[in-house]
PDB file of C-alpha atoms in Angstrom:
ATOM      1  CA  UNK U   1      30.242 123.629  92.228  1.00  0.00           C
ATOM      2  CA  UNK U   2      27.879 126.459  92.395  1.00  0.00           C
ATOM      3  CA  UNK U   3      28.359 129.297  89.574  1.00  0.00           C
ATOM      4  CA  UNK U   4      29.151 131.904  92.556  1.00  0.00           C
ATOM      5  CA  UNK U   5      31.839 129.987  93.574  1.00  0.00           C
ATOM      6  CA  UNK U   6      32.961 129.136  90.241  1.00  0.00           C
ATOM      7  CA  UNK U   7      33.031 132.981  89.045  1.00  0.00           C
ATOM      8  CA  UNK U   8      34.996 133.428  92.474  1.00  0.00           C
ATOM      9  CA  UNK U   9      37.640 131.174  91.933  1.00  0.00           C
ATOM     10  CA  UNK U  10      38.010 132.072  88.231  1.00  0.00           C
ATOM     11  CA  UNK U  11      38.465 135.627  89.175  1.00  0.00           C
ATOM     12  CA  UNK U  12      40.997 134.718  91.806  1.00  0.00           C
ATOM     13  CA  UNK U  13      42.985 132.684  89.382  1.00  0.00           C
ATOM     14  CA  UNK U  14      42.737 135.546  86.818  1.00  0.00           C
ATOM     15  CA  UNK U  15      44.398 137.842  89.466  1.00  0.00           C
ATOM     16  CA  UNK U  16      47.559 135.509  89.399  1.00  0.00           C
ATOM     17  CA  UNK U  17      49.773 138.242  87.745  1.00  0.00           C
ATOM     18  CA  UNK U  18      48.487 140.696  89.963  1.00  0.00           C
ATOM     19  CA  UNK U  19      49.275 138.997  92.761  1.00  0.00           C
ATOM     20  CA  UNK U  20      52.661 138.086  91.537  1.00  0.00           C
ATOM     21  CA  UNK U  21      53.430 142.020  91.194  1.00  0.00           C
ATOM     22  CA  UNK U  22      51.983 142.835  94.483  1.00  0.00           C
ATOM     23  CA  UNK U  23      54.568 140.358  96.032  1.00  0.00           C
ATOM     24  CA  UNK U  24      57.225 142.201  94.107  1.00  0.00           C
ATOM     25  CA  UNK U  25      56.204 145.628  95.340  1.00  0.00           C
ATOM     26  CA  UNK U  26      55.661 144.396  98.787  1.00  0.00           C
ATOM     27  CA  UNK U  27      59.642 143.060  98.703  1.00  0.00           C
ATOM     28  CA  UNK U  28      60.811 146.313  97.465  1.00  0.00           C
ATOM     29  CA  UNK U  29      58.749 148.554  99.212  1.00  0.00           C
ATOM     30  CA  UNK U  30      60.445 150.223 102.019  1.00  0.00           C
ATOM     31  CA  UNK U  31      60.063 154.108 103.574  1.00  0.00           C
ATOM     32  CA  UNK U  32      63.203 155.908 104.920  1.00  0.00           C
ATOM     33  CA  UNK U  33      62.537 156.146 108.595  1.00  0.00           C
ATOM     34  CA  UNK U  34      63.692 159.357 110.214  1.00  0.00           C
ATOM     35  CA  UNK U  35      62.959 158.236 113.780  1.00  0.00           C
ATOM     36  CA  UNK U  36      60.075 160.788 113.962  1.00  0.00           C
ATOM     37  CA  UNK U  37      56.648 159.155 114.979  1.00  0.00           C
ATOM     38  CA  UNK U  38      53.932 159.320 112.419  1.00  0.00           C
ATOM     39  CA  UNK U  39      50.178 158.939 113.020  1.00  0.00           C
ATOM     40  CA  UNK U  40      47.975 156.242 111.366  1.00  0.00           C
ATOM     41  CA  UNK U  41      51.107 153.948 110.585  1.00  0.00           C
ATOM     42  CA  UNK U  42      51.853 150.823 111.644  1.00  0.00           C
ATOM     43  CA  UNK U  43      54.605 150.435 114.220  1.00  0.00           C
ATOM     44  CA  UNK U  44      56.935 148.604 112.407  1.00  0.00           C
ATOM     45  CA  UNK U  45      56.333 149.196 108.637  1.00  0.00           C
ATOM     46  CA  UNK U  46      58.699 146.542 107.367  1.00  0.00           C
ATOM     47  CA  UNK U  47      56.965 143.816 109.588  1.00  0.00           C
ATOM     48  CA  UNK U  48      53.510 144.816 108.479  1.00  0.00           C
ATOM     49  CA  UNK U  49      55.028 144.864 104.675  1.00  0.00           C
ATOM     50  CA  UNK U  50      56.510 141.129 105.329  1.00  0.00           C
ATOM     51  CA  UNK U  51      53.107 140.022 106.794  1.00  0.00           C
ATOM     52  CA  UNK U  52      51.095 141.261 104.005  1.00  0.00           C
ATOM     53  CA  UNK U  53      53.673 139.831 101.172  1.00  0.00           C
ATOM     54  CA  UNK U  54      53.497 136.433 103.345  1.00  0.00           C
ATOM     55  CA  UNK U  55      49.599 136.538 102.904  1.00  0.00           C
ATOM     56  CA  UNK U  56      50.027 137.244  99.130  1.00  0.00           C
ATOM     57  CA  UNK U  57      52.542 134.480  98.851  1.00  0.00           C
ATOM     58  CA  UNK U  58      50.219 131.858 100.289  1.00  0.00           C
ATOM     59  CA  UNK U  59      47.642 132.970  97.413  1.00  0.00           C
ATOM     60  CA  UNK U  60      50.194 132.544  94.874  1.00  0.00           C
ATOM     61  CA  UNK U  61      51.044 128.935  96.350  1.00  0.00           C
ATOM     62  CA  UNK U  62      47.410 127.990  96.310  1.00  0.00           C
ATOM     63  CA  UNK U  63      46.987 128.483  92.865  1.00  0.00           C
ATOM     64  CA  UNK U  64      50.545 127.019  91.957  1.00  0.00           C
ATOM     65  CA  UNK U  65      49.887 123.799  94.171  1.00  0.00           C
ATOM     66  CA  UNK U  66      46.880 123.176  92.252  1.00  0.00           C
ATOM     67  CA  UNK U  67      48.361 123.538  88.926  1.00  0.00           C
ATOM     68  CA  UNK U  68      50.861 120.967  90.092  1.00  0.00           C
ATOM     69  CA  UNK U  69      48.160 118.491  90.543  1.00  0.00           C
ATOM     70  CA  UNK U  70      47.337 118.571  86.495  1.00  0.00           C
ATOM     71  CA  UNK U  71      49.518 116.330  84.645  1.00  0.00           C
ATOM     72  CA  UNK U  72      52.509 118.000  82.814  1.00  0.00           C
ATOM     73  CA  UNK U  73      50.801 117.534  79.259  1.00  0.00           C
ATOM     74  CA  UNK U  74      47.589 119.260  80.325  1.00  0.00           C
ATOM     75  CA  UNK U  75      49.052 122.158  82.438  1.00  0.00           C
ATOM     76  CA  UNK U  76      49.884 124.708  79.633  1.00  0.00           C
ATOM     77  CA  UNK U  77      46.153 124.564  77.935  1.00  0.00           C
ATOM     78  CA  UNK U  78      44.438 124.722  81.514  1.00  0.00           C
ATOM     79  CA  UNK U  79      46.394 127.378  82.566  1.00  0.00           C
ATOM     80  CA  UNK U  80      45.857 129.425  79.183  1.00  0.00           C
ATOM     81  CA  UNK U  81      42.032 128.481  79.352  1.00  0.00           C
ATOM     82  CA  UNK U  82      41.399 129.210  83.045  1.00  0.00           C
ATOM     83  CA  UNK U  83      43.870 132.020  83.870  1.00  0.00           C
ATOM     84  CA  UNK U  84      43.993 133.814  80.642  1.00  0.00           C
ATOM     85  CA  UNK U  85      40.562 133.313  79.720  1.00  0.00           C
ATOM     86  CA  UNK U  86      41.382 132.153  76.141  1.00  0.00           C
ATOM     87  CA  UNK U  87      38.370 129.833  74.664  1.00  0.00           C
ATOM     88  CA  UNK U  88      39.528 126.497  74.817  1.00  0.00           C
ATOM     89  CA  UNK U  89      39.296 125.948  70.928  1.00  0.00           C
ATOM     90  CA  UNK U  90      42.098 129.130  70.690  1.00  0.00           C
ATOM     91  CA  UNK U  91      44.399 127.293  73.006  1.00  0.00           C
ATOM     92  CA  UNK U  92      47.529 126.322  71.506  1.00  0.00           C
ATOM     93  CA  UNK U  93      47.845 122.391  72.177  1.00  0.00           C
ATOM     94  CA  UNK U  94      44.157 121.858  72.628  1.00  0.00           C
ATOM     95  CA  UNK U  95      43.745 119.570  69.901  1.00  0.00           C
ATOM     96  CA  UNK U  96      45.886 117.120  72.177  1.00  0.00           C
ATOM     97  CA  UNK U  97      42.521 115.746  73.772  1.00  0.00           C
ATOM     98  CA  UNK U  98      39.131 115.534  73.635  1.00  0.00           C
ATOM     99  CA  UNK U  99      36.867 118.610  74.958  1.00  0.00           C
ATOM    100  CA  UNK U 100      35.803 116.592  77.990  1.00  0.00           C
ATOM    101  CA  UNK U 101      39.539 115.795  79.022  1.00  0.00           C
ATOM    102  CA  UNK U 102      40.171 119.606  79.190  1.00  0.00           C
ATOM    103  CA  UNK U 103      36.730 120.126  81.174  1.00  0.00           C
ATOM    104  CA  UNK U 104      37.709 117.250  83.493  1.00  0.00           C
ATOM    105  CA  UNK U 105      41.209 119.019  84.424  1.00  0.00           C
ATOM    106  CA  UNK U 106      39.737 122.596  84.388  1.00  0.00           C
ATOM    107  CA  UNK U 107      37.174 121.180  86.845  1.00  0.00           C
ATOM    108  CA  UNK U 108      39.934 119.742  89.116  1.00  0.00           C
ATOM    109  CA  UNK U 109      42.257 122.491  88.640  1.00  0.00           C
ATOM    110  CA  UNK U 110      39.278 125.081  90.080  1.00  0.00           C
ATOM    111  CA  UNK U 111      38.320 122.462  92.860  1.00  0.00           C
ATOM    112  CA  UNK U 112      41.815 122.199  94.015  1.00  0.00           C
ATOM    113  CA  UNK U 113      42.332 126.122  94.203  1.00  0.00           C
ATOM    114  CA  UNK U 114      39.052 126.121  96.226  1.00  0.00           C
ATOM    115  CA  UNK U 115      40.237 123.445  98.465  1.00  0.00           C
ATOM    116  CA  UNK U 116      43.762 125.135  98.963  1.00  0.00           C
ATOM    117  CA  UNK U 117      41.874 128.494  99.683  1.00  0.00           C
ATOM    118  CA  UNK U 118      39.390 127.075 102.092  1.00  0.00           C
ATOM    119  CA  UNK U 119      36.559 127.484 100.099  1.00  0.00           C
ATOM    120  CA  UNK U 120      35.444 124.240  99.459  1.00  0.00           C
ATOM    121  CA  UNK U 121      32.418 122.799 101.474  1.00  0.00           C
ATOM    122  CA  UNK U 122      31.360 119.192 100.622  1.00  0.00           C
TER     123      UNK U 122
END
C-alpha cells in the first residue's frame, strides 16, 4: 500500500464522526415548500437529500464492515489507533498483544476499507 493511498484511507476513517453527523443532518433537513418555483434548486429536494444521505451511509458502511472483520478483542484498540489517531502505546488495552499484532490488524482494517470503497488495486 503506497503512502498516498494509506493517507487517503486514514483521512476517510477519521471523518467517520463527521459522516455520521452529516447523515443525521440530511435526515432532519427539510425545507418548507410553498409551491413557488425557485431557481437552481433540484426539482425534488427531499429525493436529492435522500440520495445524498444514501451515499453517506454507504461510506459509513464501508468503515463499519471493515471493522467487523477485525476480531472483537482487537477492535477497540484498532479503532482508537486508526480513527482517533491515538498512538498505539497510549491506547487502552494495547498491552493485550504485541505491537506486530496490532500493526497486522491495522493494516487489515485499512486494506478492507480501501477494498470496500473501491480504492484497492492489486
